[in-house]
Coordinates of C-alpha atoms and ligand atoms in Angstrom, one line a residue:
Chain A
X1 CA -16.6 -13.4 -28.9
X2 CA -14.9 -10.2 -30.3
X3 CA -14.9 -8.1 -33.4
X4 CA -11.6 -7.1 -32.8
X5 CA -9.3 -8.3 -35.7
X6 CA -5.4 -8.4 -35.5
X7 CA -3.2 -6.3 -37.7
X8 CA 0.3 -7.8 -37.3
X9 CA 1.5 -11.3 -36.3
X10 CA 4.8 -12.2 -34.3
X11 CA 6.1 -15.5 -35.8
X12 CA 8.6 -16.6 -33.0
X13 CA 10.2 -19.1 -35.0
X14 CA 13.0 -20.2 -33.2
X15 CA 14.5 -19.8 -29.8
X16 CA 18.0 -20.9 -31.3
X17 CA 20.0 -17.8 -31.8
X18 CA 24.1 -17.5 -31.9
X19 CA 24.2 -14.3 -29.5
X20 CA 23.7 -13.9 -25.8
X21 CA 22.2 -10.7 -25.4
X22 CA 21.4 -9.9 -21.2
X23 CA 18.6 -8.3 -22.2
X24 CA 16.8 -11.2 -24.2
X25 CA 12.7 -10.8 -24.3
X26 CA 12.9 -14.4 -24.8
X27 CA 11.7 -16.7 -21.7
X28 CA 14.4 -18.3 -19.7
X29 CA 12.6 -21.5 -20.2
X30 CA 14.0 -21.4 -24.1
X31 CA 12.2 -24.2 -26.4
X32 CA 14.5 -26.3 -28.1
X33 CA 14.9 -27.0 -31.4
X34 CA 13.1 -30.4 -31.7
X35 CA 9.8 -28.5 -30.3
X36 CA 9.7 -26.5 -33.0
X37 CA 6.4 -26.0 -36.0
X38 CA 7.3 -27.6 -39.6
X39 CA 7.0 -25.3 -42.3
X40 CA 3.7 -26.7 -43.3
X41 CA 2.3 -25.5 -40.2
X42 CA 3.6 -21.8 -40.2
X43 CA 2.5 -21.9 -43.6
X44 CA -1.2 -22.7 -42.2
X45 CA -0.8 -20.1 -39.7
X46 CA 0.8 -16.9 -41.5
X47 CA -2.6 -18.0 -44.5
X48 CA -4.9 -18.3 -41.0
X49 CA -3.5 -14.8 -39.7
X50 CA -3.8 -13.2 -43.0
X51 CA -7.5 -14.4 -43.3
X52 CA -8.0 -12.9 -39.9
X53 CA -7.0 -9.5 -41.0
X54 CA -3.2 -8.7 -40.1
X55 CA -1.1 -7.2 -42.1
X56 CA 2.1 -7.2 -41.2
X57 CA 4.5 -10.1 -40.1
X58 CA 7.3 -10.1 -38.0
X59 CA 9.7 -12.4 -38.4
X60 CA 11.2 -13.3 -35.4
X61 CA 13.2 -15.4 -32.6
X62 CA 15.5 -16.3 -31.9
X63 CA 17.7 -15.8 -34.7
X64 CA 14.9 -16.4 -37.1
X65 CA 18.2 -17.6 -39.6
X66 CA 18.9 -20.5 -37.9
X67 CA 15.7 -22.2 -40.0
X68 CA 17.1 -23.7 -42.7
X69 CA 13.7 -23.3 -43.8
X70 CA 13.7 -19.3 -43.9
X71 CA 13.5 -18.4 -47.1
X72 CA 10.5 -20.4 -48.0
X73 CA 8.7 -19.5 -44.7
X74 CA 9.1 -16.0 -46.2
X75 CA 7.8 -16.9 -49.3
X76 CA 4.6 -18.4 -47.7
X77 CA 4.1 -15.3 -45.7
X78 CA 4.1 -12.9 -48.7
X79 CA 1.6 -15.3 -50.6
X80 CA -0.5 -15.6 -48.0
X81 CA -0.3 -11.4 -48.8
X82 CA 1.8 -10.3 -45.2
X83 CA 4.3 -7.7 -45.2
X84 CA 7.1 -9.4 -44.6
X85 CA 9.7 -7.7 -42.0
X86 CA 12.7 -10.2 -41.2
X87 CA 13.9 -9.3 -37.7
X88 CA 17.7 -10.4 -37.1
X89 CA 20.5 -10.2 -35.2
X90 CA 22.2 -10.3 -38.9
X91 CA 24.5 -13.0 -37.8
X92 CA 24.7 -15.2 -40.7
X93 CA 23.0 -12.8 -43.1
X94 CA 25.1 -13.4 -46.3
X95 CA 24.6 -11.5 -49.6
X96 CA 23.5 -14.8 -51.2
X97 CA 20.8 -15.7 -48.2
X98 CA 19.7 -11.9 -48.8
X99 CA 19.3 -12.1 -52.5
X100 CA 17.2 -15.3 -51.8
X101 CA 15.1 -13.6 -49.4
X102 CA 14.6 -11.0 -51.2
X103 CA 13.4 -13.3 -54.1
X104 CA 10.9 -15.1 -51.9
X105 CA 9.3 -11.9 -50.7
X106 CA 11.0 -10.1 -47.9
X107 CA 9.9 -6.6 -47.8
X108 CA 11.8 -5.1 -44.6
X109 CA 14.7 -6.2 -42.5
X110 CA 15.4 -5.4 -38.9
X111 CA 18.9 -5.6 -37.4
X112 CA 19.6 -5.0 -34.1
X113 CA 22.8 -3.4 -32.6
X114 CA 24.6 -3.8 -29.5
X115 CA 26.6 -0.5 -29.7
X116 CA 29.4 1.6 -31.5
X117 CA 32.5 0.3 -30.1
X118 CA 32.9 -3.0 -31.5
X119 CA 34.7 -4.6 -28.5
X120 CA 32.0 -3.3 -26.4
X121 CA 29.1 -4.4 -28.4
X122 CA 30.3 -7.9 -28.9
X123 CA 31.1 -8.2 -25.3
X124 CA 27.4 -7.6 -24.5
X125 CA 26.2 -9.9 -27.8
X126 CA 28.3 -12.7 -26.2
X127 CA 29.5 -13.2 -29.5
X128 CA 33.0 -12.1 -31.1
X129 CA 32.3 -10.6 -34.8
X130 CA 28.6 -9.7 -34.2
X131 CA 29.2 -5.9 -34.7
X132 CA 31.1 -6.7 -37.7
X133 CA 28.8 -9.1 -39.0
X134 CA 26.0 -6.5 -38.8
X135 CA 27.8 -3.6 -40.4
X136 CA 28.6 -5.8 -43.3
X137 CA 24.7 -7.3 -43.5
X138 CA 23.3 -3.3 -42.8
X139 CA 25.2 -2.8 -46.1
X140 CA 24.1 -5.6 -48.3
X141 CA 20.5 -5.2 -47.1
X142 CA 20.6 -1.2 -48.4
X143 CA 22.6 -1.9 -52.0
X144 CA 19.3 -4.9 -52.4
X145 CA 16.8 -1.9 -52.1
X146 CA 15.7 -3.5 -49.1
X147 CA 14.2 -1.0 -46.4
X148 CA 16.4 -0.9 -43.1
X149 CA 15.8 -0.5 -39.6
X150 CA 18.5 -0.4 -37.0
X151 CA 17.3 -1.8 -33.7
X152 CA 19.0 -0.6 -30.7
X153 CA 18.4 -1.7 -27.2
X154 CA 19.8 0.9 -25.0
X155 CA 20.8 0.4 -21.1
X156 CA 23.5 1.4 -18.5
X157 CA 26.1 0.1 -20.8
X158 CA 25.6 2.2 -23.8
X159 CA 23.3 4.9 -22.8
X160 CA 26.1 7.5 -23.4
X161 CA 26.7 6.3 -26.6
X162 CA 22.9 7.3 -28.0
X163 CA 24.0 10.3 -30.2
X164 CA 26.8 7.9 -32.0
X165 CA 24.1 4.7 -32.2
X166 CA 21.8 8.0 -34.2
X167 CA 24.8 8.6 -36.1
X168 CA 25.7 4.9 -36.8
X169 CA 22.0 4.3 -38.0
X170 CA 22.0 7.4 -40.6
X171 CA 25.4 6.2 -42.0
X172 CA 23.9 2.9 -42.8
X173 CA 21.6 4.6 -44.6
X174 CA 18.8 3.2 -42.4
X175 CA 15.1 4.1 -43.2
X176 CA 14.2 3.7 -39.5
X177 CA 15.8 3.4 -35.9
X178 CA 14.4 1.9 -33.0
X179 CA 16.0 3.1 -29.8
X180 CA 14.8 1.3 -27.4
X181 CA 15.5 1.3 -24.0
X182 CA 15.3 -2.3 -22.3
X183 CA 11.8 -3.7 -21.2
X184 CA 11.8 -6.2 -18.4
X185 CA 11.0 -9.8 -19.3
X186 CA 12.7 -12.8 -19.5
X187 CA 16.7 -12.5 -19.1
X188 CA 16.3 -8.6 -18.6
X189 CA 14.7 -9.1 -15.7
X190 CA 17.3 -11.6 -14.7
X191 CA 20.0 -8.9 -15.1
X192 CA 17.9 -5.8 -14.1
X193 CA 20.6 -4.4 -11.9
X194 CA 23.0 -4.8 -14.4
X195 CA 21.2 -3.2 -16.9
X196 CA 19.2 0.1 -15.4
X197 CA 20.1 3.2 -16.5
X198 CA 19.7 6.4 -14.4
X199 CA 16.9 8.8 -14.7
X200 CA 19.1 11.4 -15.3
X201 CA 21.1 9.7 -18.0
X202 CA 17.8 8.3 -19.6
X203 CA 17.1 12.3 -19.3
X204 CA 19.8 13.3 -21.5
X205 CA 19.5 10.4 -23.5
X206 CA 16.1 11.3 -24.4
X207 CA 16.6 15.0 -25.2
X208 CA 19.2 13.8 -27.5
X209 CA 16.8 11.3 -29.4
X210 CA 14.2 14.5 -29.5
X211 CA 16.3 16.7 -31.1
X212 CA 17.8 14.1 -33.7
X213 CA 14.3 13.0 -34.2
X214 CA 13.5 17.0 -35.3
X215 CA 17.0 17.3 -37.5
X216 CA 16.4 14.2 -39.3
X217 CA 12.8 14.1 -40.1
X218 CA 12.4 12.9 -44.0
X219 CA 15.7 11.1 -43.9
X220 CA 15.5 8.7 -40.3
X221 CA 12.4 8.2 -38.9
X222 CA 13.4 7.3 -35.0
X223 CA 11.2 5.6 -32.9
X224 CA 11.5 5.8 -28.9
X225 CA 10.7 3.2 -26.5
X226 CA 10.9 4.9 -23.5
X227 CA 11.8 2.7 -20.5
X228 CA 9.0 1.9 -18.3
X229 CA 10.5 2.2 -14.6
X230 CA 10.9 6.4 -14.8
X231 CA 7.5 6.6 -17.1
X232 CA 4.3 8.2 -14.9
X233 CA 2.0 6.2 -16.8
X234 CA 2.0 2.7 -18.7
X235 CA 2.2 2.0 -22.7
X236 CA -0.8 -0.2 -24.1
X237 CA 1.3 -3.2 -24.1
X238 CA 1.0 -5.0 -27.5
X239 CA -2.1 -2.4 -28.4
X240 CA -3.9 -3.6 -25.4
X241 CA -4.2 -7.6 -24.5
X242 CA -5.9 -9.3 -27.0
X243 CA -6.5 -6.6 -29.7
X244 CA -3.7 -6.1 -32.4
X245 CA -1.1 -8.7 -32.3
X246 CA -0.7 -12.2 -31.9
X247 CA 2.4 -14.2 -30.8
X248 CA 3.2 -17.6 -31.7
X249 CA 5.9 -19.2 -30.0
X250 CA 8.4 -21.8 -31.6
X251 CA 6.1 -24.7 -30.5
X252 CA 3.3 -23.0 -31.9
X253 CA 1.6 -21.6 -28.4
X254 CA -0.8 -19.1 -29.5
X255 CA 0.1 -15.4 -26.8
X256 CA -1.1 -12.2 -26.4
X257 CA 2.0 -11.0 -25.6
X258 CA 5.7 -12.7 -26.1
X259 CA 6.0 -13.1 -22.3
X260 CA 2.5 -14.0 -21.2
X261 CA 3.9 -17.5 -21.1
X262 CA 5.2 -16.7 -17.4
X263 CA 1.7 -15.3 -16.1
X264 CA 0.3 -18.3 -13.9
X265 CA -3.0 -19.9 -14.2
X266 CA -3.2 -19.1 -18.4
X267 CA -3.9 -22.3 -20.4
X268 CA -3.0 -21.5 -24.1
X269 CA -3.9 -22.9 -26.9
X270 CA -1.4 -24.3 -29.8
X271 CA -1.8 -23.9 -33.5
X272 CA -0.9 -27.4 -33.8
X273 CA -4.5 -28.4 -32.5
X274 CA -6.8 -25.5 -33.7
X275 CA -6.9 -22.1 -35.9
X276 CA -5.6 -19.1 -35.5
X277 CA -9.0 -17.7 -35.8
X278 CA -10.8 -19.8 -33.2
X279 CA -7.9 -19.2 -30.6
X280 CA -8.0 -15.4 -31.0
X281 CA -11.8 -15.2 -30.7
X282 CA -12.4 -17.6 -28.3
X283 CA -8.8 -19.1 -26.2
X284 CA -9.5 -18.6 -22.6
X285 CA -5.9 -16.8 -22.5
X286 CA -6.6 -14.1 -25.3
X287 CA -10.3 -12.9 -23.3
X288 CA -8.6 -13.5 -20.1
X289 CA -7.3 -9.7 -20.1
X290 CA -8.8 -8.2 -23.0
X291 CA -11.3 -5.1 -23.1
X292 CA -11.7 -3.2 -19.3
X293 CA -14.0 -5.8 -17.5
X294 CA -11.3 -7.1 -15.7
X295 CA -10.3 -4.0 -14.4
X296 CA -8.8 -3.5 -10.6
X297 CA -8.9 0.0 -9.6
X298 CA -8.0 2.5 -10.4
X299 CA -7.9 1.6 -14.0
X300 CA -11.6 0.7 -13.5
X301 CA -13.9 3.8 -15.0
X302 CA -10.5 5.9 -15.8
X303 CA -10.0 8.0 -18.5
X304 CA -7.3 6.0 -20.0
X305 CA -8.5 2.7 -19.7
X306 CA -9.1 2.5 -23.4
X307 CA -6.1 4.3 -24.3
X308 CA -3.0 2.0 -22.5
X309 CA -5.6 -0.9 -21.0
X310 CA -4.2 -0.6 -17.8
X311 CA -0.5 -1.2 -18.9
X312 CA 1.5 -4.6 -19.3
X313 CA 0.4 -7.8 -17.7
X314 CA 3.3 -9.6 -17.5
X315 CA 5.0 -6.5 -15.9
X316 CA 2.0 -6.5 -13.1
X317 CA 2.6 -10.2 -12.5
X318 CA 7.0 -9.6 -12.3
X319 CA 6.7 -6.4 -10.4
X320 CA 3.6 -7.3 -8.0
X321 CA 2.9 -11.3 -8.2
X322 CA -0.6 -10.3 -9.5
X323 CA -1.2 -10.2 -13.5
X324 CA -4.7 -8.7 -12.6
X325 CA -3.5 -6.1 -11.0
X326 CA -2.6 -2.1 -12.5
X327 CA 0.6 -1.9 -14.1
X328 CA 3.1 -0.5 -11.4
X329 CA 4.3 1.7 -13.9
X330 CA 1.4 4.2 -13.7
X331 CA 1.5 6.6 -11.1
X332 CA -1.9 5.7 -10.1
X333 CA -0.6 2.4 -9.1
X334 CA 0.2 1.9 -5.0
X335 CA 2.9 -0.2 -6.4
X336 CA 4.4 3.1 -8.4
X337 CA 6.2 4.1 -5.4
X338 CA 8.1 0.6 -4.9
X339 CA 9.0 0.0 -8.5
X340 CA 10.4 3.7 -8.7
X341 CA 12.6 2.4 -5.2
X342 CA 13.5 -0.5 -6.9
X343 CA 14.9 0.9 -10.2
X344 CA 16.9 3.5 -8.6
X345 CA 18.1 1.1 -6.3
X346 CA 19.2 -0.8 -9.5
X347 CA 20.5 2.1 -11.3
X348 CA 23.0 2.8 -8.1
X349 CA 23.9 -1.3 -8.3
X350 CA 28.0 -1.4 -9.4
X351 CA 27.1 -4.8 -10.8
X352 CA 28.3 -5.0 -14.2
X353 CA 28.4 -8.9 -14.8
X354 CA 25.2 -10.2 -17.2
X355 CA 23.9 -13.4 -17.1
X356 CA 24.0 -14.2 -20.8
X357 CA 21.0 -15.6 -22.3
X358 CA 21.7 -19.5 -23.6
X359 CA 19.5 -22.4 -23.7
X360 CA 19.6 -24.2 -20.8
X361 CA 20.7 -21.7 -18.4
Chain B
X1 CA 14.4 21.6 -57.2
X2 CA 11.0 23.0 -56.9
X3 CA 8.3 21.3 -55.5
X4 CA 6.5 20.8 -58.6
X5 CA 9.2 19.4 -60.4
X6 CA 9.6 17.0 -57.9
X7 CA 8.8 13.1 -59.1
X8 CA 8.3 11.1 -55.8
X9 CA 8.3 7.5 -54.9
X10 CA 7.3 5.4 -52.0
X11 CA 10.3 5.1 -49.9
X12 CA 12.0 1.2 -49.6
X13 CA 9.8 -1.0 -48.0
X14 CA 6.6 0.9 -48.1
X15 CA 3.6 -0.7 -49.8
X16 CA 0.3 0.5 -51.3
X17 CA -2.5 -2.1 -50.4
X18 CA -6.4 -2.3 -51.0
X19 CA -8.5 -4.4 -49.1
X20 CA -12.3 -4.8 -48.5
X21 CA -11.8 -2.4 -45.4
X22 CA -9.9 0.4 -47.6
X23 CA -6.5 1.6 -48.8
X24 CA -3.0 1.8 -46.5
X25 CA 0.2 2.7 -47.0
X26 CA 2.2 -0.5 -45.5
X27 CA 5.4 0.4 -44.0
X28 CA 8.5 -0.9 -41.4
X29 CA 5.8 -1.6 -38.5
X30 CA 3.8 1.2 -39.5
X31 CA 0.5 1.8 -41.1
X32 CA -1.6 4.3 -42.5
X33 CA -4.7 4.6 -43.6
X34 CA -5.8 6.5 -47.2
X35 CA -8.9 8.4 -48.1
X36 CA -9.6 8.0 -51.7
X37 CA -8.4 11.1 -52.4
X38 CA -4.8 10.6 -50.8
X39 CA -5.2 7.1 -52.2
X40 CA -5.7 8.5 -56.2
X41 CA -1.8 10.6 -55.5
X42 CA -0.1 8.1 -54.0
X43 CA -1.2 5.7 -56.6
X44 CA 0.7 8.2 -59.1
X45 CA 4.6 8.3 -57.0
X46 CA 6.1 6.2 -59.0
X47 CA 9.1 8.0 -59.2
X48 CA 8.9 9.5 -63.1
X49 CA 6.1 11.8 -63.0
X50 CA 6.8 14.8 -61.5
X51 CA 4.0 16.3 -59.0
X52 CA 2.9 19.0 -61.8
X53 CA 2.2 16.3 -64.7
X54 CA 0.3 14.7 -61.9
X55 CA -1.7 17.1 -60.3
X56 CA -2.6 17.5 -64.7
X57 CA -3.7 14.3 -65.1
X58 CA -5.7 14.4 -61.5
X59 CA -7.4 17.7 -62.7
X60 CA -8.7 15.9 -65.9
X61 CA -9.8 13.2 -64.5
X62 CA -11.6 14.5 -61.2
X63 CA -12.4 17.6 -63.5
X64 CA -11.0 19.8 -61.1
X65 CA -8.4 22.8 -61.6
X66 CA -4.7 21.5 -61.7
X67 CA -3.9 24.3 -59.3
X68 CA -5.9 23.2 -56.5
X69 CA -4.6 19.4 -57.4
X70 CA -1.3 20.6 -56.9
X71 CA -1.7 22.7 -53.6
X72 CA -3.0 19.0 -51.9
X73 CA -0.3 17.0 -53.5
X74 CA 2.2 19.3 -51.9
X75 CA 0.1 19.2 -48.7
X76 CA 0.5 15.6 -49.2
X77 CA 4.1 15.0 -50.4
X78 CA 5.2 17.3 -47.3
X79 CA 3.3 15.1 -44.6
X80 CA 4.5 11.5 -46.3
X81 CA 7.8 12.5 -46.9
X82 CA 7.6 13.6 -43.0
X83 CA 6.9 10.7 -42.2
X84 CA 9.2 8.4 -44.0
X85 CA 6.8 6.9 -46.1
X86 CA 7.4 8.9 -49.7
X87 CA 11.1 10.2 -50.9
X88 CA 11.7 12.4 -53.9
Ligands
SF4_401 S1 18.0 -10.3 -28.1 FE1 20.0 -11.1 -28.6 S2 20.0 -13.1 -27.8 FE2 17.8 -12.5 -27.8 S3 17.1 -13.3 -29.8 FE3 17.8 -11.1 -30.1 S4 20.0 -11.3 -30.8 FE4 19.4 -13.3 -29.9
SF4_402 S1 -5.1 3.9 -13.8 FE1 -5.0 2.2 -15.2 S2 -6.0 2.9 -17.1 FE2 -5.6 4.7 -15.8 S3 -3.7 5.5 -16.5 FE3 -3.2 4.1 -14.9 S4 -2.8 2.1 -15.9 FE4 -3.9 3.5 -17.3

């Protein structure tokens, strides 16, 4: 049993999406198309979630486009009285789909970049006309009144390019930028040497984002994902396990996180078969990890165990082979030292081939 | 502009919501929570009042002095507008 209610639900609602970004968080075992909920049902859920207690929801993927079904999924959320925040690749964001969306209830879109140098962003989206795609959608989305954030996953390929992604964001008249350095699951761990940064380019990067962060206050609010590998101690991944957010995947598994599906031993629970409310209380999956009983030392009786719950779970489980076990990332961990080998190791790789995210692959 | 003539609004995207377990300010994966106080200014950012015929209409109806109204609405405005959630 918990008390514990969630503020913001992740609707996963496709896999499908027309890029290939390296760094997908999306499992490399993608669900297809035919697996995926009806409208009816995400229609149930996003009522069930808001009855719960969240607030927000994200509108996700995939390419959360692909639905031919968006703008009335939208629509259902914002009845159902969510926040609606749209997040896309922008790929097939057209003024008429926008104006639609727009109509139906869509409060806040998201679009992720690649980079500023078109050739160089598309080569990493795996899709020609991406960057241009999203310049023109970044502009639609702003003259509709719409609030704009510009997503930006950073890594070895464009970390030198931080100060013109800032730039880029504020000339779209973005209310918000995420820059976010890449966080290892799915098909970013499959291309981990391709992707790691340096420390002392994540360094510079960072001082950068600091002092933009400082100039632009009241025009751009920037948000920093740090990357885990050179942090000293873990973020509270998705609030802590269990507590803020809940993830539903495309065929309607109910996670803690978007990647718990790869931890082994977790049965979860599908919306098809009961409600969201009886899953988050009492799923086997969502108490597996939640609170500090299940604490390994040294997370056990430490003074941050309610602040970041001892880290990421599926980064335990990558990184060590143990989900139960500390997040590496903390310097407390005994794995710290190995993980810190590993990504400098990484960092030094000259492999610059990705394996591009696709179903199937 | 001064800051008294200024007439905010919430900025794109951001929401004011009451709910049985108070009031928020809804934003781009953001959230903040409003005492009733913060809650009764923010109420009044609709863009055409500007923060001295609000801080008026706050001192009548809180019979309070207008002055003091309009020293915490500029506290206020300042910390928002910070924070992305108000433009004027
Ligand atoms: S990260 Fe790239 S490939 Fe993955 S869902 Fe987003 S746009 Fe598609
Ligand atoms: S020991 Fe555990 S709880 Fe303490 S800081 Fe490290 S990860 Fe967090």
């Amino acid at each position: 049993m918990t008390d514990l209610r969630p503020i913001g639900l992740l609707a996963e609602l496709t896999h499908r999406c027309p890029l290939g970004c390296p760094y997908c968080s999306n499992p490399l075992d993608l669900v297809r198309a035919g697996q995926e909920l009806d409208t009816k049902t995400w229609t149930r859920v996003f009522a069930e979630a808001a009855e719960l207690g969240a607030l927000h929801v994200h509108l996700s993927g995939g390419e959360p486009l692909v639905r031919k079904d968006i703008a009335e999924l939208v629509n259902a959320a914002h009845l159902a009285g969510l926040y609606t925040n749209l997040i896309t690749s922008a790929v097939g964001l057209t003024a008429q789909s926008l104006t639609e969306l727009r109509a139906a209830g869509l409060e806040h879109v998201q679009i992720s970049i690649q980079g500023v140098d078109t050739a160089r962003a598309d080569a990493v989206a795996h899709h020609k006309g991406a960057a241009k795609a999203k310049r023109e959608a970044a502009k639609l989305v702003v003259e509709e009144g719409l609030a704009l954030t510009v997503n930006a996953v950073i890594h070895r390929g464009n970390i030198a390019d931080v100060a013109a992604i800032i730039d880029l964001a504020e000339g779209w008249g973005a209310g918000r930028l995420e820059v976010a350095h890449v966080q290892y699951h799915g098909w970013a761990i499959a291309n981990r040497a391709s992707l790691m940064p340096a420390r002392e380019d994540f360094l510079a990067a960072a001082k950068i984002v600091e002092d933009a962060r400082k100039r632009l206050e009241g025009t751009l609010v920037i948000d920093h994902v740090i990357p885990d590998y050179y942090a000293e101690r873990p973020k509270a991944c998705m609030g802590g396990w269990g507590r803020q957010v809940i993830v539903v995947a495309p065929d309607g598994r109910a996670l803690p996180c978007h990647a718990a599906a790869t931890l082994p031993g977790l049965a979860f629970d599908n919306v098809r078969e009961k409600p969201l409310g009886e899953i988050w209380t009492n799923s086997e999956a969502f108490q597996k990890f939640r609170g500090t009983e299940w604490m390994p030392k040294p997370c056990q009786g430490c003074e941050r165990a309610e602040i970041d719950w001892g880290g990421c779970r599926c980064q335990a489980f990558a990184l060590t082979g143990n989900p139960a076990t500390t997040d590496p990332v903390c310097a407390l961990s005994p794995d710290h030292q190995k993980m810190r080998e590993m990504a400098t190791a990484d960092a030094a790789s000259t492999n610059g081939t990705y394996r591009f995210r696709r179903i199937g692959g | 502009m001064s800051a008294a003539d200024a007439k905010p609004r919430l900025a794109p995207g951001v929401k004011l919501r009451d709910d049985a377990q108070g009031s928020k300010l809804l934003g781009p994966e953001r959230i903040l929570e409003l005492d009733e106080i913060a809650r009764a200014i923010v109420a009044q950012f609709d863009g055409q009042k500007r923060v001295s015929d609000i801080a008026a209409a706050l001192a009548k109806e809180y019979d309070a002095k207008a002055a003091d109204i309009q020293v915490d609405i500029e506290h206020l405005l300042k910390d928002l507008t910070a924070k992305g959630y108000v433009k004027s």
